[in-house]
PDB file of C-alpha atoms in Angstrom:
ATOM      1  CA  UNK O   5       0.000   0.000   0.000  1.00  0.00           C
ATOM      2  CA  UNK O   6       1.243   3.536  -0.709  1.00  0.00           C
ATOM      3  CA  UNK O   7       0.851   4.858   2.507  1.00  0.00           C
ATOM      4  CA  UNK O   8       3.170   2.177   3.993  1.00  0.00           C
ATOM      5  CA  UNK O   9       5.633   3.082   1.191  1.00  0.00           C
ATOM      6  CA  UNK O  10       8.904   5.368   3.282  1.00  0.00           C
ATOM      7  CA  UNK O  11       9.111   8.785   1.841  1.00  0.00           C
ATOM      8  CA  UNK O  12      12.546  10.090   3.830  1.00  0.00           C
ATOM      9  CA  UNK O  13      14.080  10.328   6.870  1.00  0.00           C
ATOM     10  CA  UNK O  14      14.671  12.834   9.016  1.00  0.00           C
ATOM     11  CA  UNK O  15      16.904  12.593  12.032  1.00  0.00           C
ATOM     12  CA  UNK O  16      16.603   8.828  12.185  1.00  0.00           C
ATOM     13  CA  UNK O  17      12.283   9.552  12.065  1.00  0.00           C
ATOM     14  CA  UNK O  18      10.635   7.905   8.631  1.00  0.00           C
ATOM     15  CA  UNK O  19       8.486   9.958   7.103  1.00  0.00           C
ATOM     16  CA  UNK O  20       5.560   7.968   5.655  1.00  0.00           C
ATOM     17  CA  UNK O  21       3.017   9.259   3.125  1.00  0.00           C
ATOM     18  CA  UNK O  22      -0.026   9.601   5.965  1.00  0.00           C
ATOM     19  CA  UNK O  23       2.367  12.058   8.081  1.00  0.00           C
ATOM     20  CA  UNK O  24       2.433  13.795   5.612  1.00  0.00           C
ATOM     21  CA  UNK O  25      -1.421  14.191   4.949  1.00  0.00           C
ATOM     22  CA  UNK O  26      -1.787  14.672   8.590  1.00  0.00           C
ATOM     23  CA  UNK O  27       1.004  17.758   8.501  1.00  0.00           C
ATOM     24  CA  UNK O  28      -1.239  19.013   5.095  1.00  0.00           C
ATOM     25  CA  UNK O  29      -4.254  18.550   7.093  1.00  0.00           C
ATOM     26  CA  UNK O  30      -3.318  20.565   9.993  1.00  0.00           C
ATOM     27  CA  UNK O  31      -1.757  23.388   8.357  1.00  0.00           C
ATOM     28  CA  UNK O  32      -4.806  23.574   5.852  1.00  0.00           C
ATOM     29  CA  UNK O  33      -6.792  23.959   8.761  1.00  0.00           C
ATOM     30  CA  UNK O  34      -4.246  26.382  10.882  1.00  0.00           C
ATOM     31  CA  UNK O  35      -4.319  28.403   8.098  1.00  0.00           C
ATOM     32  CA  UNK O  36      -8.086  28.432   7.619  1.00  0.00           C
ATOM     33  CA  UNK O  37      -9.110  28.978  10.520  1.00  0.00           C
ATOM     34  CA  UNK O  38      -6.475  31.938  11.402  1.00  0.00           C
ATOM     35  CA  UNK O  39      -8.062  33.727   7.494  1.00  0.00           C
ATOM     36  CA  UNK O  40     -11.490  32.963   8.650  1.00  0.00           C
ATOM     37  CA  UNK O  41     -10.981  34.929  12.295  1.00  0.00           C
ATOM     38  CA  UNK O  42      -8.578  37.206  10.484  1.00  0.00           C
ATOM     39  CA  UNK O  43     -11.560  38.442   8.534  1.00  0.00           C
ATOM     40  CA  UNK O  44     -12.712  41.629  10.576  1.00  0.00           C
ATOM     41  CA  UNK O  45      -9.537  42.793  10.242  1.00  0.00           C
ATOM     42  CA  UNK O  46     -10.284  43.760   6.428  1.00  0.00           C
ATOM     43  CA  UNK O  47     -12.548  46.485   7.995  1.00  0.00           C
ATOM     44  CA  UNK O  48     -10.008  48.437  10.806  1.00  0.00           C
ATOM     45  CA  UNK O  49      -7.515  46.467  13.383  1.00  0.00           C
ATOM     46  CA  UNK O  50     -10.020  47.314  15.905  1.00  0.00           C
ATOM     47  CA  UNK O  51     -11.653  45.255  19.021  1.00  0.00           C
ATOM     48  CA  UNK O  52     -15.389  44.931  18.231  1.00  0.00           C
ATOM     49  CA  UNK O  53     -18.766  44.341  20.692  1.00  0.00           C
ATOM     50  CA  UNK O  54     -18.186  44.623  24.606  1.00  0.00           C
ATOM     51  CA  UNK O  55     -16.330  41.732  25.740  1.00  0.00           C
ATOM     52  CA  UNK O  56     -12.955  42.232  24.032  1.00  0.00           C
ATOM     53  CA  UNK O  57     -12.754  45.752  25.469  1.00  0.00           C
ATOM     54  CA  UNK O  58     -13.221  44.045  28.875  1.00  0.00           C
ATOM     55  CA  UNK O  59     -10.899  41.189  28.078  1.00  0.00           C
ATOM     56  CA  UNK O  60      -8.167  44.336  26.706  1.00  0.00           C
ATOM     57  CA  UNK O  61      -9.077  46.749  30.084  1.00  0.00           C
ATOM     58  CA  UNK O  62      -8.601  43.112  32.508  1.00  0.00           C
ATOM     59  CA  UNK O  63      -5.402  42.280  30.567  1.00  0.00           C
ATOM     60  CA  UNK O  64      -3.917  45.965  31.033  1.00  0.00           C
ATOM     61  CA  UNK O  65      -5.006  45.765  34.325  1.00  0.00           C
ATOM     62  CA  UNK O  66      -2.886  42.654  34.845  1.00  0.00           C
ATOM     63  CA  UNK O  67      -0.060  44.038  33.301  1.00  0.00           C
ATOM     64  CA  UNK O  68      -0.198  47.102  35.386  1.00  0.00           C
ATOM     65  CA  UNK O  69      -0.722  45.865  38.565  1.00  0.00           C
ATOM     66  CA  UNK O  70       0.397  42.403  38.597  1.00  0.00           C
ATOM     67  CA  UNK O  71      -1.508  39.322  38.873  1.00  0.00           C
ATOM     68  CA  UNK O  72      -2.153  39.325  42.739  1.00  0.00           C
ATOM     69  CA  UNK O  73      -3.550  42.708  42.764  1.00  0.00           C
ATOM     70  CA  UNK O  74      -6.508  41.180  39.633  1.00  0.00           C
ATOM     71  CA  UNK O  75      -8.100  38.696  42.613  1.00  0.00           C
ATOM     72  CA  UNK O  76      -8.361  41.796  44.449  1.00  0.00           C
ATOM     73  CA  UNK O  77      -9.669  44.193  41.601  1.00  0.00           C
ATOM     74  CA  UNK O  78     -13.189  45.544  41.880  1.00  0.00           C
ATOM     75  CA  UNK O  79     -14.040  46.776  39.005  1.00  0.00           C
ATOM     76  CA  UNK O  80     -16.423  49.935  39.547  1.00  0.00           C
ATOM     77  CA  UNK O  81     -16.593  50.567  35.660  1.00  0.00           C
ATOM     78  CA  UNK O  82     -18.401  47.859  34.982  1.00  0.00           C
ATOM     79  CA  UNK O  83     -22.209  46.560  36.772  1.00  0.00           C
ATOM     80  CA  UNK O  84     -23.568  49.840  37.396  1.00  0.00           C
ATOM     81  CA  UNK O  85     -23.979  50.483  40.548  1.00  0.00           C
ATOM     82  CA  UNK O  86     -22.254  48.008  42.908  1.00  0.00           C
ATOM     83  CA  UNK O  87     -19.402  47.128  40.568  1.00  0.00           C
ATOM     84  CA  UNK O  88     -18.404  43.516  40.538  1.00  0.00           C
ATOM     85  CA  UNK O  89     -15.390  41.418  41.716  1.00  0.00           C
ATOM     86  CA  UNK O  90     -13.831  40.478  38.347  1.00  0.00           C
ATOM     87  CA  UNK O  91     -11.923  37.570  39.643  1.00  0.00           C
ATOM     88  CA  UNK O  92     -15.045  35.661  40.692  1.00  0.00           C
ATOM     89  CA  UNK O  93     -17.533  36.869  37.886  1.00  0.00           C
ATOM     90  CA  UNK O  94     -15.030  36.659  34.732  1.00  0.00           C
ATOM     91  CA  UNK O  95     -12.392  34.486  32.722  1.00  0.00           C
ATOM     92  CA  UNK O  96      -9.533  34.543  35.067  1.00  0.00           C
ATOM     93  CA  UNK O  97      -7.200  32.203  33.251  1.00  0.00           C
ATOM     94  CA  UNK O  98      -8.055  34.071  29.712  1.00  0.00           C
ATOM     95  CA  UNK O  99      -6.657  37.309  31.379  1.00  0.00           C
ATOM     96  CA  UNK O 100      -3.627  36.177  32.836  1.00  0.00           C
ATOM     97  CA  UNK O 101      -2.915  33.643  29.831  1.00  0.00           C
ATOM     98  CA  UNK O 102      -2.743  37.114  27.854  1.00  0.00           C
ATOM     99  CA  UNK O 103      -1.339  38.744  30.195  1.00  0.00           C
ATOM    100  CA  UNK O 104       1.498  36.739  30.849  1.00  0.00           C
ATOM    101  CA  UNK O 105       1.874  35.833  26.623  1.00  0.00           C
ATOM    102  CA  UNK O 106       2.351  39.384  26.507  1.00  0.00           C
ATOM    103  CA  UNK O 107       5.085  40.364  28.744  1.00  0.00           C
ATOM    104  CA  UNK O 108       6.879  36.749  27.146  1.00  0.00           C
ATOM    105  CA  UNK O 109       6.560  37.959  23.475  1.00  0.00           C
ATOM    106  CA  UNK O 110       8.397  41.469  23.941  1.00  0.00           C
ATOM    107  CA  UNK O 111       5.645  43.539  25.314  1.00  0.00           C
ATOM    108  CA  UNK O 112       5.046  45.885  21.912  1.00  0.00           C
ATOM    109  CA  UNK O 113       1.341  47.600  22.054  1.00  0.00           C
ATOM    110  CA  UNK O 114      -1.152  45.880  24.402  1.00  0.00           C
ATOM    111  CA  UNK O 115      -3.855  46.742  22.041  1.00  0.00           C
ATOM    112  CA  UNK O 116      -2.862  45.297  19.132  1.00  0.00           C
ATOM    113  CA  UNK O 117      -1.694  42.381  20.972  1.00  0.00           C
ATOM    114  CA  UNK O 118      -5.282  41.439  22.215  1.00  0.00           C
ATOM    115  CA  UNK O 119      -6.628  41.770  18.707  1.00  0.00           C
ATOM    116  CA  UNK O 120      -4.172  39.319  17.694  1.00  0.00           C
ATOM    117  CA  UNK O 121      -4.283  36.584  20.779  1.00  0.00           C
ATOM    118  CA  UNK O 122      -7.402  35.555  19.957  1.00  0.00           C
ATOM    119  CA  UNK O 123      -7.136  34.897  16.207  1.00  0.00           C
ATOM    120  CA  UNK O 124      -4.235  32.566  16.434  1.00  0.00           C
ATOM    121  CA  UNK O 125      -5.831  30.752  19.496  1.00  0.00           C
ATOM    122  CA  UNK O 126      -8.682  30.279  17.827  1.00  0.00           C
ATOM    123  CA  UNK O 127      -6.409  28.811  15.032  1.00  0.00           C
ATOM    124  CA  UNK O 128      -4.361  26.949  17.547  1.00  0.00           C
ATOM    125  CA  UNK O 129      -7.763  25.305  18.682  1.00  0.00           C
ATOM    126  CA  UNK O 130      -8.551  23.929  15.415  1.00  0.00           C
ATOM    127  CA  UNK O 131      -4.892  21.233  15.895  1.00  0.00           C
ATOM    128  CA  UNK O 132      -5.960  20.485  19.287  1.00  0.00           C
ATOM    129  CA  UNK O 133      -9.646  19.192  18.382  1.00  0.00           C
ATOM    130  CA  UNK O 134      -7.646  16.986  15.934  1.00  0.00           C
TER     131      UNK O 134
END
């Protein structure tokens, strides 16, 4: 059968013909998925609806502040009134995943970076649920 058939070696690893559908597979799909997000990008490199804002304003918050001072955070911007505790009413590990991605890739402009973080995430997910 073909896909039994060695195609080369690398580094003492064979390289059969289904590796190499699976590596076509998941960088068709990578790359697919990261166009499809990328989409709303052909209209302004912008954060759209509510919830990115918050994730951006939680994010800068961590990167301010640190990540102790977020479990102690209440927010008075958001829940009119009262306010809300954000570390027991949001995504904690979202905000300090980005958080602490930032800092670890350079630290350029916070903004841009949480437009970005999602998009190749979201592309990210797509190998994982292989």
């Amino acid at each position: 059968m073909l896909s039994n058939k060695k195609l080369f070696s690398v580094r003492g690893f064979d390289f059969y013909l289904h590796h190499l559908l699976i590596i076509g597979v998941l960088s068709l799909s990578f790359s697919i998925s990261a166009m499809i997000r990328g989409q709303p990008a052909d209209y302004g490199f912008q954060l759209n609806e509510f919830d990115p804002f918050f994730n951006y304003r939680a994010t800068k918050y961590i990167v301010d502040n640190g990540i102790p001072a977020y479990f102690d955070w209440h927010d008075d911007m958001s829940w009119y009134p009262f306010g809300r505790n954000v570390a027991n009413t949001s995504q904690v590990m979202l905000h300090i995943t980005s958080a602490v991605l930032y800092g670890a890739f350079g630290g350029g402009d916070l903004y841009g970076f949480t437009i970005i973080f999602p998009l190749v995430f979201g592309a990210l997910t797509a190998i994982v649920v292989f």
